[in-house]
XYZ file of C-alpha atoms in Angstrom:
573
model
C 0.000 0.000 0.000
C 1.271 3.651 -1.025
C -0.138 7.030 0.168
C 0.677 10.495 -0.404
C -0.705 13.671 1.352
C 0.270 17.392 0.233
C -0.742 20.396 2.397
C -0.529 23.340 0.460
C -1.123 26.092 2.780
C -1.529 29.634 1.506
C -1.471 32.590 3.667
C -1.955 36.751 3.587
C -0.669 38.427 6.028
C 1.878 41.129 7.023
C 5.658 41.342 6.517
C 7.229 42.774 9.730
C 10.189 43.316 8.224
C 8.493 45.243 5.533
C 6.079 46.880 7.707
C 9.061 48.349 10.255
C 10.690 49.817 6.994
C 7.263 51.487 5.667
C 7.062 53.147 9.152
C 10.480 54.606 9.366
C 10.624 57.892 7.304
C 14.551 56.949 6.936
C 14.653 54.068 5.172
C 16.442 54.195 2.014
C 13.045 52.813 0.632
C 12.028 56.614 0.480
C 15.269 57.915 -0.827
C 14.994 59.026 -4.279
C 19.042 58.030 -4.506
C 18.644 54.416 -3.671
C 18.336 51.249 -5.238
C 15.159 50.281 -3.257
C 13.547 53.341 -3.508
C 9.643 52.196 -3.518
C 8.340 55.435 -5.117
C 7.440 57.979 -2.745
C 8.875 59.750 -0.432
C 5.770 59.849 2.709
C 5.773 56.959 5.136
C 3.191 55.153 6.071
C 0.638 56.753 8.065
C -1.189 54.467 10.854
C -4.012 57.537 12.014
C -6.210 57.368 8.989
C -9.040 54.828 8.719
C -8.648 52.813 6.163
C -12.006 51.724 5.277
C -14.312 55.233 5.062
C -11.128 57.852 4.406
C -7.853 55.633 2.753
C -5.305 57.720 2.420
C -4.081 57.624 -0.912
C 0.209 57.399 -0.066
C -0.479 54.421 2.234
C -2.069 52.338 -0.631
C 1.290 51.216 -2.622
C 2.979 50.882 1.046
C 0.403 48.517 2.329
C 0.904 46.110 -0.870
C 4.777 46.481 -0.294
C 4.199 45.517 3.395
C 1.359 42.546 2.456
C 3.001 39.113 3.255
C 1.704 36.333 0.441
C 2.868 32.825 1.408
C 2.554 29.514 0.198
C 3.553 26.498 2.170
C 3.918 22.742 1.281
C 3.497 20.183 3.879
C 3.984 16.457 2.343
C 4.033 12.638 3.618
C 4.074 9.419 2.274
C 3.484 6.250 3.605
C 4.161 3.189 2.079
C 3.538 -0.609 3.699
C 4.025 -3.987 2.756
C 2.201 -6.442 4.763
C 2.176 -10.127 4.983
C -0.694 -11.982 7.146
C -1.147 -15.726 6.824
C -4.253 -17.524 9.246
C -5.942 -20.538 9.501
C -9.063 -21.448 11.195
C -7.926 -25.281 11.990
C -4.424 -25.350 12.587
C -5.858 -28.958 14.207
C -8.087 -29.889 16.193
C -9.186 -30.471 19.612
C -12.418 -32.134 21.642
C -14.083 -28.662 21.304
C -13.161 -27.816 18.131
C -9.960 -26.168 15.715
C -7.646 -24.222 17.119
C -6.934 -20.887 15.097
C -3.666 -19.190 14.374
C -2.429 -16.136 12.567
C 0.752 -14.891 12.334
C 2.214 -12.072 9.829
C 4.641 -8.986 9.658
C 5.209 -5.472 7.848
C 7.247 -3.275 6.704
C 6.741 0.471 6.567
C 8.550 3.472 5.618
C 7.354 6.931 6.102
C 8.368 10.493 5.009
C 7.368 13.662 6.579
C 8.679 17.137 4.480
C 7.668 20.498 5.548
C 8.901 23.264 3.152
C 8.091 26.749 4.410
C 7.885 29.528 2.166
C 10.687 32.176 2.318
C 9.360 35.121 4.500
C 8.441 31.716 7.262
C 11.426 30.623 6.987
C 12.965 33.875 8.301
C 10.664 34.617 10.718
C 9.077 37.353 8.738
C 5.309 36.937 8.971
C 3.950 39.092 12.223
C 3.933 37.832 15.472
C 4.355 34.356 14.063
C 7.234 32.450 14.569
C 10.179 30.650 12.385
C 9.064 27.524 10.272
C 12.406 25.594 9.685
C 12.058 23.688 6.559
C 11.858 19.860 7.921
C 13.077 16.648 5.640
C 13.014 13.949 7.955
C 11.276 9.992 7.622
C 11.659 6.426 10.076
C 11.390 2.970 9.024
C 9.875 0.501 11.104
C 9.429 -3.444 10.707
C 6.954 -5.847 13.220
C 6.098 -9.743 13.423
C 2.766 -10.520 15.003
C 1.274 -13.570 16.225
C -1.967 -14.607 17.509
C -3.920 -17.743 18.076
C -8.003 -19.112 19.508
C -7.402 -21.710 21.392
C -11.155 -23.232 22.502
C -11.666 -25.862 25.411
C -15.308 -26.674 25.781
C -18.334 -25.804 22.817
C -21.766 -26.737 22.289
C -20.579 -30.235 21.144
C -17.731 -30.968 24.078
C -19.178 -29.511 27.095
C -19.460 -30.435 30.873
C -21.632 -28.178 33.151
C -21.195 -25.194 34.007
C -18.724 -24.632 31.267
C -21.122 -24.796 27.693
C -18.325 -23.034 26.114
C -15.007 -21.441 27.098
C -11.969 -20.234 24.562
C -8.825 -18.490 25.044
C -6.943 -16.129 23.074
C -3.349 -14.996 23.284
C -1.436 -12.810 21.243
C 1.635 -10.744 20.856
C 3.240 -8.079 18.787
C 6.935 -6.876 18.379
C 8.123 -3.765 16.265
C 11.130 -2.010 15.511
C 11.218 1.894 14.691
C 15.083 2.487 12.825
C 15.206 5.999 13.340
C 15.844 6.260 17.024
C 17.197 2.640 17.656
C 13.271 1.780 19.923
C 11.767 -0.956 20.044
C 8.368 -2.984 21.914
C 7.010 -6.129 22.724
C 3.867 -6.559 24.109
C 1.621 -9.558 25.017
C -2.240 -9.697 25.027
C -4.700 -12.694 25.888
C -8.123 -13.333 26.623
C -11.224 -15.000 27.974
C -15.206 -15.538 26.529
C -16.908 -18.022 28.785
C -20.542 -19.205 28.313
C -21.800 -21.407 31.775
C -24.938 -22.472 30.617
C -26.182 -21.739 27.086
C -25.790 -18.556 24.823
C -28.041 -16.381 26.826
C -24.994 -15.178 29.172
C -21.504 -14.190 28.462
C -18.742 -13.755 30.519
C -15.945 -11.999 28.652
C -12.304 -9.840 29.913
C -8.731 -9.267 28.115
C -5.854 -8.074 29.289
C -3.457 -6.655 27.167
C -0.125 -3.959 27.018
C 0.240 -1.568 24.268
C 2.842 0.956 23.027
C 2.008 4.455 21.089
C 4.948 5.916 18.430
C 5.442 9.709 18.624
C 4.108 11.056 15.458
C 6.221 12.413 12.976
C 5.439 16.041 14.341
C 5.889 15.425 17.698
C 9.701 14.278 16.624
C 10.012 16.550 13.860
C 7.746 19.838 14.114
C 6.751 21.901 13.373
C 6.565 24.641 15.905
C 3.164 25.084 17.571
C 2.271 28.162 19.312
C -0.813 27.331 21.881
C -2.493 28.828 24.893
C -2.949 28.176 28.641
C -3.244 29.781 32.075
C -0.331 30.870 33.486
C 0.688 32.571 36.422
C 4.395 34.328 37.023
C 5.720 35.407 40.718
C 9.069 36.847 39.609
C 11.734 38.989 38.110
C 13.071 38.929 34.514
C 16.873 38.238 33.930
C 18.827 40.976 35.461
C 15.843 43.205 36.214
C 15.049 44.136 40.227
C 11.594 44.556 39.459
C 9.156 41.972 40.505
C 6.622 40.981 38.429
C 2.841 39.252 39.463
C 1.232 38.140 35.936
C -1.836 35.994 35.530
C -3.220 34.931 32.379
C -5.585 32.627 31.248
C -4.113 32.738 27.362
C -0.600 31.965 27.911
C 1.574 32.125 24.877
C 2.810 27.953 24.768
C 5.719 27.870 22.394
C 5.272 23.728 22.070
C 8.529 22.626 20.142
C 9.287 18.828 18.792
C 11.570 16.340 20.584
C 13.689 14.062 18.415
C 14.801 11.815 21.498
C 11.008 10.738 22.826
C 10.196 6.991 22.725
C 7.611 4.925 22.705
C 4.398 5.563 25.167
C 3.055 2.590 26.597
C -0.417 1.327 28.491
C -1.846 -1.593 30.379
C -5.862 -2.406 29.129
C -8.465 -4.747 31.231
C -11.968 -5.024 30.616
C -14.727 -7.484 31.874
C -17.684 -7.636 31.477
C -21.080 -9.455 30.473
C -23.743 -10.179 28.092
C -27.228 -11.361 28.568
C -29.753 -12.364 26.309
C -32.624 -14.015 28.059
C -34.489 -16.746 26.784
C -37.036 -16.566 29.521
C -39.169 -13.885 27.288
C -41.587 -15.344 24.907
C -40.742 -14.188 21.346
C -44.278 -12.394 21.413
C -42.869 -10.365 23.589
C -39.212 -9.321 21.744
C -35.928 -9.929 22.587
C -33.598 -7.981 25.265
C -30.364 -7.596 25.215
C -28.009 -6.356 28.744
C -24.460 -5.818 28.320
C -21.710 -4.180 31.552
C -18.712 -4.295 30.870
C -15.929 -2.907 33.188
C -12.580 -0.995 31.923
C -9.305 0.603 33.363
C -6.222 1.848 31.328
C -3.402 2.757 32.359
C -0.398 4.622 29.917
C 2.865 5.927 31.147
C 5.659 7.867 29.470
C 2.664 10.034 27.742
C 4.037 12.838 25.518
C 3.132 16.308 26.952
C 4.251 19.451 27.287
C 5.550 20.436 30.381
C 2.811 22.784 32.465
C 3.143 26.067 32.349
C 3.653 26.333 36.037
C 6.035 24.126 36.472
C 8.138 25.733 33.608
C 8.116 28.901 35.889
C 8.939 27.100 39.005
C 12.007 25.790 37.417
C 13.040 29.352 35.612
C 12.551 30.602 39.421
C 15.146 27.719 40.760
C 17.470 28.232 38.609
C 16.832 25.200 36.321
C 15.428 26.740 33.461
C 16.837 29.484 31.350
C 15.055 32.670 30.777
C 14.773 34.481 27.192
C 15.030 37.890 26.581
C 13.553 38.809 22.913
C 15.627 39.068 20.254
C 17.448 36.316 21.900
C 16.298 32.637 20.856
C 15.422 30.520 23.332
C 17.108 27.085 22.767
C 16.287 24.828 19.960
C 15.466 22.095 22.298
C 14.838 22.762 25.952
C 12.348 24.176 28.437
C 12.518 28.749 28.656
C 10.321 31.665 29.874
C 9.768 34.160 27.686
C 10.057 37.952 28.223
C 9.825 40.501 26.061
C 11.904 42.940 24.635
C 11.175 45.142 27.992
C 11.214 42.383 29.951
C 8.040 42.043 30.685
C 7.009 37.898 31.168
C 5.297 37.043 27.713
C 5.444 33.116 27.624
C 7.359 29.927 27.979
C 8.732 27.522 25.403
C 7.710 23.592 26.062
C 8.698 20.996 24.241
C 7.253 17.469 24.160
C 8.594 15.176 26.096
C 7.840 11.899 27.699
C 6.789 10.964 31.537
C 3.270 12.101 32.036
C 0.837 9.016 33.458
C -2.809 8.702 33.417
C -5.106 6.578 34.791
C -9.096 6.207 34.029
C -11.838 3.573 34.933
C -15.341 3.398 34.432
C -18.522 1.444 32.992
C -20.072 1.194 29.808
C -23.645 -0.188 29.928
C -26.254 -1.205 27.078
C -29.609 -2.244 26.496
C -31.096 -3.192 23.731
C -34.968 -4.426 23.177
C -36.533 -5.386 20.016
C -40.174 -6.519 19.473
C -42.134 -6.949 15.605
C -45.695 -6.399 15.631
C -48.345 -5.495 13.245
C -47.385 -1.899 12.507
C -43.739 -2.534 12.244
C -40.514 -3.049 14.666
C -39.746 -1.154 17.467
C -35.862 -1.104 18.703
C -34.839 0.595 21.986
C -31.154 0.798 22.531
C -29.582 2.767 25.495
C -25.761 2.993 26.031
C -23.986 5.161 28.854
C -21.053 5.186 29.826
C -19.790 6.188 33.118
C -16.083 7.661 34.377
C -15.161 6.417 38.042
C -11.505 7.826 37.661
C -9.236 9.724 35.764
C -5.556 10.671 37.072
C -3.197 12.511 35.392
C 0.173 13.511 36.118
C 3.185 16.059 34.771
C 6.398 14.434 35.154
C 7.513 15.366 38.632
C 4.789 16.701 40.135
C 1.861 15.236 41.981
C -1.410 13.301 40.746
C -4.444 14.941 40.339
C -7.979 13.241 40.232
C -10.413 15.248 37.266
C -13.086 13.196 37.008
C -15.948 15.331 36.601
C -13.790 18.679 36.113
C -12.935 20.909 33.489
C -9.636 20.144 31.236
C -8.965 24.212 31.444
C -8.423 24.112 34.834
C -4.469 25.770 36.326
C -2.990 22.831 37.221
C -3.409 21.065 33.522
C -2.025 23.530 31.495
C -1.225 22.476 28.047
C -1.711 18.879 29.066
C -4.564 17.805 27.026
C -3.495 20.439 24.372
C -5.821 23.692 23.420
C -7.488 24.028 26.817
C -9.447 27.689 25.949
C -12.035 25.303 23.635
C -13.709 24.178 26.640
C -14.009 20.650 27.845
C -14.160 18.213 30.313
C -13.895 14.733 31.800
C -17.817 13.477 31.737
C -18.556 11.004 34.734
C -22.102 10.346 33.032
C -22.519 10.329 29.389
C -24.439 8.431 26.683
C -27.979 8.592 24.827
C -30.809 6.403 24.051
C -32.624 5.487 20.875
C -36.176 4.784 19.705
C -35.950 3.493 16.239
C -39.623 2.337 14.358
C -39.490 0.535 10.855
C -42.426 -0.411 8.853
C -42.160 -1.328 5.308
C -39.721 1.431 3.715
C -39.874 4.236 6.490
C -37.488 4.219 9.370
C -37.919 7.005 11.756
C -35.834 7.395 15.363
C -35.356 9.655 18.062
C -32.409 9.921 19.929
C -31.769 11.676 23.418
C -27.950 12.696 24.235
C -27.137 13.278 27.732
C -23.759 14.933 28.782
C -23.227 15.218 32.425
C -22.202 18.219 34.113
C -18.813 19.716 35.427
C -16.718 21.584 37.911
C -14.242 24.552 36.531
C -11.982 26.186 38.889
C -11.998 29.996 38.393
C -9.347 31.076 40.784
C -6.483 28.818 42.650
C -6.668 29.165 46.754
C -7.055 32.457 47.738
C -5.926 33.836 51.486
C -8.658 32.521 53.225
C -8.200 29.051 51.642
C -10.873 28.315 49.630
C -11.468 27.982 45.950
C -14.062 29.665 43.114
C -15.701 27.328 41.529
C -18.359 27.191 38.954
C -20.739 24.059 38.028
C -21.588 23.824 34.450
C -24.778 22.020 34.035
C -25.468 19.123 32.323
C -28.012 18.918 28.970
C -30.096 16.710 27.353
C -30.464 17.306 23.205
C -32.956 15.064 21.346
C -32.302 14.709 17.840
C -35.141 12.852 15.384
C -35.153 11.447 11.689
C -37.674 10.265 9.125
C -36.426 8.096 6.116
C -38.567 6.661 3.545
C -36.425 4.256 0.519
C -37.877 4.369 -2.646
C -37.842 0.692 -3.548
C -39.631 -0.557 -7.380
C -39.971 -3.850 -8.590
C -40.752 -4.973 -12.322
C -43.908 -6.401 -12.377
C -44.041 -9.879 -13.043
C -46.757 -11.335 -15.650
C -48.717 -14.128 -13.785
C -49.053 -16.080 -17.180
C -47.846 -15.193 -20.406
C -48.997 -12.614 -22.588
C -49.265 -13.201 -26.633
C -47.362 -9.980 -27.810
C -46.953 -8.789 -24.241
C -44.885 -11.538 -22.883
C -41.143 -11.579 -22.032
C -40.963 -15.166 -22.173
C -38.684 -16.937 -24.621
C -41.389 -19.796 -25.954
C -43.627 -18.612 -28.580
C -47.560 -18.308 -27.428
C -49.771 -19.683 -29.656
C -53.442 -19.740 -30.389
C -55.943 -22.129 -30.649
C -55.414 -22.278 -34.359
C -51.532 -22.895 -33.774
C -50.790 -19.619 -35.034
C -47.644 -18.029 -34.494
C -48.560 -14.542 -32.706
C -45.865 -11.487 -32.816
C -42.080 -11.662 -30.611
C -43.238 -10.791 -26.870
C -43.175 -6.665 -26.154
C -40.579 -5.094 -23.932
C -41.767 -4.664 -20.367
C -40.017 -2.316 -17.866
C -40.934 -0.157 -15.415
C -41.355 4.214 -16.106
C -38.524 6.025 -16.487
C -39.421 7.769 -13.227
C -39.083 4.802 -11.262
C -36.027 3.904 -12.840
C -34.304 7.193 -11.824
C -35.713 6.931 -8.343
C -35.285 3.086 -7.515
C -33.057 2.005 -4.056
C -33.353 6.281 -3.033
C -33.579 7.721 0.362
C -34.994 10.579 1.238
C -34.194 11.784 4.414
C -35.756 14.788 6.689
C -34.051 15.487 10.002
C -33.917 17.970 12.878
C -30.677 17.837 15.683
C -31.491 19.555 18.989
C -35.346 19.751 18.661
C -36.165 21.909 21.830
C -33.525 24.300 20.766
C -31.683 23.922 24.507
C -28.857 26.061 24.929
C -25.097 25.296 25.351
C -24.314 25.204 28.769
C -22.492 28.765 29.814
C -18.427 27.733 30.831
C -16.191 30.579 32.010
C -12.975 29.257 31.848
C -9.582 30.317 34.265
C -10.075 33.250 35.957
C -13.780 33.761 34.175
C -12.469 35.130 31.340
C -10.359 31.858 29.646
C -12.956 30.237 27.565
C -12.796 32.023 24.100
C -16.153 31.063 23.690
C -18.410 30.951 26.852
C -19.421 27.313 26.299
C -18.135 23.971 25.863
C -16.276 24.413 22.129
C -14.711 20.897 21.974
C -18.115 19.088 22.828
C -21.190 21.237 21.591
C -21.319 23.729 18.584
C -23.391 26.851 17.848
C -25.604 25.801 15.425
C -29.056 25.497 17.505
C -32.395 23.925 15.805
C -30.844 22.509 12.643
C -33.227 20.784 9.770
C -31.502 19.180 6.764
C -32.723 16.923 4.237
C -30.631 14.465 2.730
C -31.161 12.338 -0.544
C -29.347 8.807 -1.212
C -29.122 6.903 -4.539
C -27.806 3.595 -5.213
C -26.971 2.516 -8.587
């Protein structure tokens, strides 16, 4: 398999280089004598207003000063895989045990080439795009097998059926020398008959750094952020909290591997008990925990700053560059704190656990089938923790809160760690229409608006939960030829002639086919549908310090759109 991607991203902005030069009266670029003289001899003059008086002298200065750049981002990706399986490697009383085994081969190539004026930094308060040429090859073997030990037709009570499963996978990434090997294996237990299921797997896994996470480019991101201190070689002490920290998030050639521990258990019921009359139900828990270590994060904010303030981390006075690789505050050119620079790196752990439940209930009757299907899930846990600081428990919190940071990413979108979430489904089909309504339920959250003020207490706000309910009609437009009962002298498609009772041959059968209406609409769908019926309201999120969510709800789990109706229209030829 071979894939190719190509980015081409074109931008218009403005040239501060440029722009610095339009400003200054005494750049040659206004000196009749010099070889870069643009023209004119005025300056650019900021004071007008540009969109109901332009002044006429800024107009060739504000093309000179536009920025117009086009960027090419490309990868390819190219795999050869070999996978070999049999059902029956041989058998046993209960039946053939399976086996797969297989391997690949992959090569990848990640290019970034920036245009000029982002290669030098030019565009405004944006920073340097290196150009990037960088790829990794990797190789794995995999094996797997089904091994079963009682079935329907070797059983003894209270095991009807029972199989195991075991599995394992190795790979070998050839850029940075790293490799893994992890196991998996696996349970599915019936006691009595097929109406319960008893079912868990255990496995360890292993997550690559992407190719920008090693490579770039450079992000710049936001967070809360608060400084207590004093700029390199300044005596003034500075107190600065915001909730839209400038992250300079860099990559990290050297990270390796992440890697996690899975369970989950659980059950399946599908009771006999019910008379058919009366439908079929279907219960399912099933019981998860993962764990990961060696995450890739940025380093907080906070604890960037804690480290600049004991002397671990370097502070970086603009123009100076903070270092290619490496943890820095930023200041500004008057020293004033305006940042810090985080790259990836490895060593953040998290741990979650929770529930996922389901029902399902189907019945047929005389006016069509009605199917009922619930699912929720539920969070019990989820810990998190920055490499060398302490654990914190955000189940049922905001992701925006100090202490994350850029953890998680973009934390001014809004969201958060749901303990209760899911939705439930009423779904009726009768002959070609299909309608269903569906209820979504996301729980609600704490958000921390300030950290622990004198008197030892924190703001906090509750965002509440909300409950949308969606519903959809379909109707499939579904013709058949007719089919002629008997044949049809003249009419009839048959291949035998049809004779009279004077054994007369009558004229070749006629063509028989359906209008061309029904042609053009045969196996369509027309669909009519309306998300968030009631019109309910995002629920309102302020964000750090009650001004750090750029868009007072939410972003990263509900949109603005409201009531929305669309119709939809589906042909199969």
């Amino acid at each position: 398999m071979y894939s190719q991607i190509q980015q081409i991203s074109q931008i218009q902005d403005v040239n501060n280089v440029r722009f610095e030069q339009i400003l200054n009266a005494n750049d040659p670029l206004f000196n009749p004598a010099s070889a870069t003289f643009i023209g004119q001899t005025t300056p650019y003059n900021p004071f007008g207003d540009p969109l109901r008086v332009p002044i006429a002298t800024n107009a060739p200065l504000i093309d000179f000063a536009t920025l117009k750049s086009k960027d090419l981002f490309t990868m390819k990706l190219a795999t050869l895989d070999l996978n070999i399986y049999t059902t029956d490697l041989f058998d046993l009383p209960a039946g053939g045990v399976g086996l797969a085994v297989g391997g690949s081969f992959t090569r990848q190539s990640y290019n970034i080439d920036p245009d000029d004026q982002h290669r030098l930094g030019e565009e405004l308060g944006v920073g340097i795009t290196p150009p990037v040429k960088a790829g990794r090859k990797e190789m794995a073997f995999y094996g797997e097998t089904l091994i079963p030990i009682f079935s329907p037709k070797f059983n003894i009570p209270g095991f009807y059926s029972l199989e195991f499963t075991a599995g394992a996978r190795y790979e070998q990434w050839f850029n940075n020398d790293t490799n893994a090997l992890v196991p998996k294996v696996g349970v599915r237990w019936q006691p009595f008959d097929e109406q319960l299921t008893i079912r868990s797997t255990w496995g360890e896994g292993f997550l690559e750094p992407s190719m920008n996470q090693l490579y770039g480019p450079t992000v710049f991101g936001l967070a809360p952020a608060h400084f207590v201190g004093f700029a390199p070689g300044s005596t003034t002490k500075q107190d600065v909290s915001n909730p839209e920290t400038t992250i300079v998030e860099t990559p990290n050639i050297n990270l390796s591997p992440e890697h996690d521990r899975t369970w989950t258990g659980g059950i399946v019921y599908t009771p006999k008990w019910i008379p058919s009359k009366w439908g079929t139900a279907t219960l399912s828990v099933d019981l998860w925990d993962v764990e990961r270590t060696g995450v890739i994060v940025f380093l907080s904010p906070q604890q960037i700053i804690s480290g600049y303030n004991a002397g671990i981390v370097p502070g970086v006075v603009s123009p100076a560059k903070p270092p290619a690789t490496g943890a820095a505050v930023l200041f500004d050119p008057a020293g004033s704190f305006n940042g810090v620079q985080s790259p990836f790196t490895n060593g953040g752990r998290e741990n979650a656990r929770g529930v996922d439940l389901g029902l399902q209930y189907a019945i047929e009757t005389g006016y069509g089938t009605f199917t009922w299907l619930t699912r929720v899930s539920y969070l019990d846990q989820f810990v998190f923790q920055f490499p060398g600081q302490r654990a914190y428990q955000v189940a049922g919190r905001a992701n925006n809160d100090w202490f994350e940071g850029s953890f998680f990413g973009q934390t001014t979108g809004g969201d958060a760690w749901y303990k209760w979430k899911g939705l439930t489904n009423l779904d009726w089909t009768w002959h070609n229409i299909d309608f269903n309504v569906t209820v979504h339920l996301l729980d609600g959250f704490w958000e921390l608006l300030d950290g622990v003020k004198p008197d030892g207490f924190f703001k906090q706000h509750y965002v509440h939960p909300t409950w949308f309910t969606d519903a959809q009609l379909s109707y499939s437009l579904i013709f058949t030829p007719p089919v002629e009962a008997a044949p049809v002298p003249g009419y009839s498609k048959d291949s035998k002639q049809v004779l009279s009772g004077k054994e007369k041959e009558v004229p070749p059968a006629a063509v028989y086919s359906m209008p061309c209406w029904k042609n053009i609409l045969n196996n369509s769908t027309i669909t009519v549908g309306v998300n968030d019926i009631l019109g309910e309201d995002q629920p309102h999120e302020l964000g750090q310090e009650a001004v750090g969510n750029s868009q007072g709800y939410p972003g990263s789990s509900y949109d603005n759109l409201g009531r929305f109706v669309y119709v939809r229209l589906i042909k199969k030829f």
